[in-house]
């Protein structure tokens, strides 16, 4: 276990346990990182040393005079120093006008950050912190995120996995929003915003990162223990396909599309804490016992399952017969092998392996016709309703032998035989080269 503790501008590392076994089990390292304010001073340097690189997304550049949008002050109620995040309604943009329809003042973990602040698939990570909005805080009908979990890379990386968002309504709400990608968002729970205005809130968020089978446990409590909001799920999508990691973000990130509802705002934060439990490794099935695992058959486990290894070097797989040579395999006839057998392919997509798929699709050309057919030199394409479009010429084996755009195709160099013309519009017509 590794404990990274940042306070008073210093960082300490304490190794409590570090046993790593290859077989039969693998220890899960736990890393704890705490970032706390140490009093007025060089706040930016403190945050940069903890988060790595340049983790501040602040709108300082929107001001002619020097203005720091994150500073530290002493809070009597918590009896310690805290961070104050400030945003101006009329001056501030999103990272020096990267976007002018929104504004942000946030800190984040990102690529240059230490690995123990970047969550990977199957890791369990806990995020804990304190925050306080003003008693006269004004949300808008659009988004005002105070906390985000965002994937980096892969599909839909721009859409947060999770946000905590105040929202203008009647009454005003504090929403926990889950994002599934493709701008699909669901408010999975909410509470009246008045319950936390002007009060310190202790936030807790625990995630196991996985596609569809992830877990999520969130609770927000006042300092006296009163629970304001909670949510638990043992089967929730907490990953993005192709992502390299997920990062936390804290601060003020809000839309300006309902600017009349907004005002200059400040939010206090204290004691950011990230606890990361290392992911159990992935094991690959070694069905033939050659010490090489199948990359398409794997499980996550902290103990090695029988018949599994940790490498995915095995290229052995099921091959499917392609009797009609159209590149599509017959799901009913297959053989397992580490090299591709002659007449077999690696997919099982043929619904009728006695007929070439091109032949099956060439039954109709719609508003398309080709002539002369048979032909020797030039094939002319006639469209009844539209101009020329992209086309491909394929042989009986489904291989592309010509590609282009227009109303004429040179076939002079093709060998005599049967071919197929396939257009971008989906038409497929057979022709004969003499």
Coordinates of C-alpha atoms in Angstrom, one line a residue, residues 18-29 278-283 300-306 308-310:
X18 CA 4.4 -4.5 -1.4
X19 CA 4.2 -8.2 -2.0
X20 CA 3.6 -9.1 -5.6
X21 CA 3.1 -12.8 -6.6
X22 CA 2.9 -13.9 -10.2
X23 CA 1.3 -17.3 -9.4
X24 CA -1.2 -18.1 -8.0
X25 CA -2.4 -14.7 -6.9
X26 CA -1.5 -11.0 -7.5
X27 CA -1.7 -8.4 -4.7
X28 CA -3.7 -5.3 -5.3
X29 CA -1.7 -2.2 -4.5
X278 CA -5.1 -1.6 -8.3
X279 CA -7.1 -3.6 -10.8
X280 CA -7.0 -7.4 -10.8
X281 CA -5.1 -8.4 -14.0
X282 CA -6.6 -9.9 -17.1
X283 CA -6.0 -13.6 -17.8
X300 CA -10.3 -10.4 -14.8
X301 CA -9.2 -12.1 -11.6
X302 CA -6.8 -11.6 -8.7
X303 CA -6.0 -15.3 -8.7
X304 CA -5.0 -17.3 -11.8
X305 CA -7.9 -19.4 -13.1
X306 CA -7.0 -22.9 -14.2
X308 CA -5.4 -19.3 -18.2
X309 CA -2.2 -17.3 -18.7
X310 CA -1.3 -13.6 -18.6

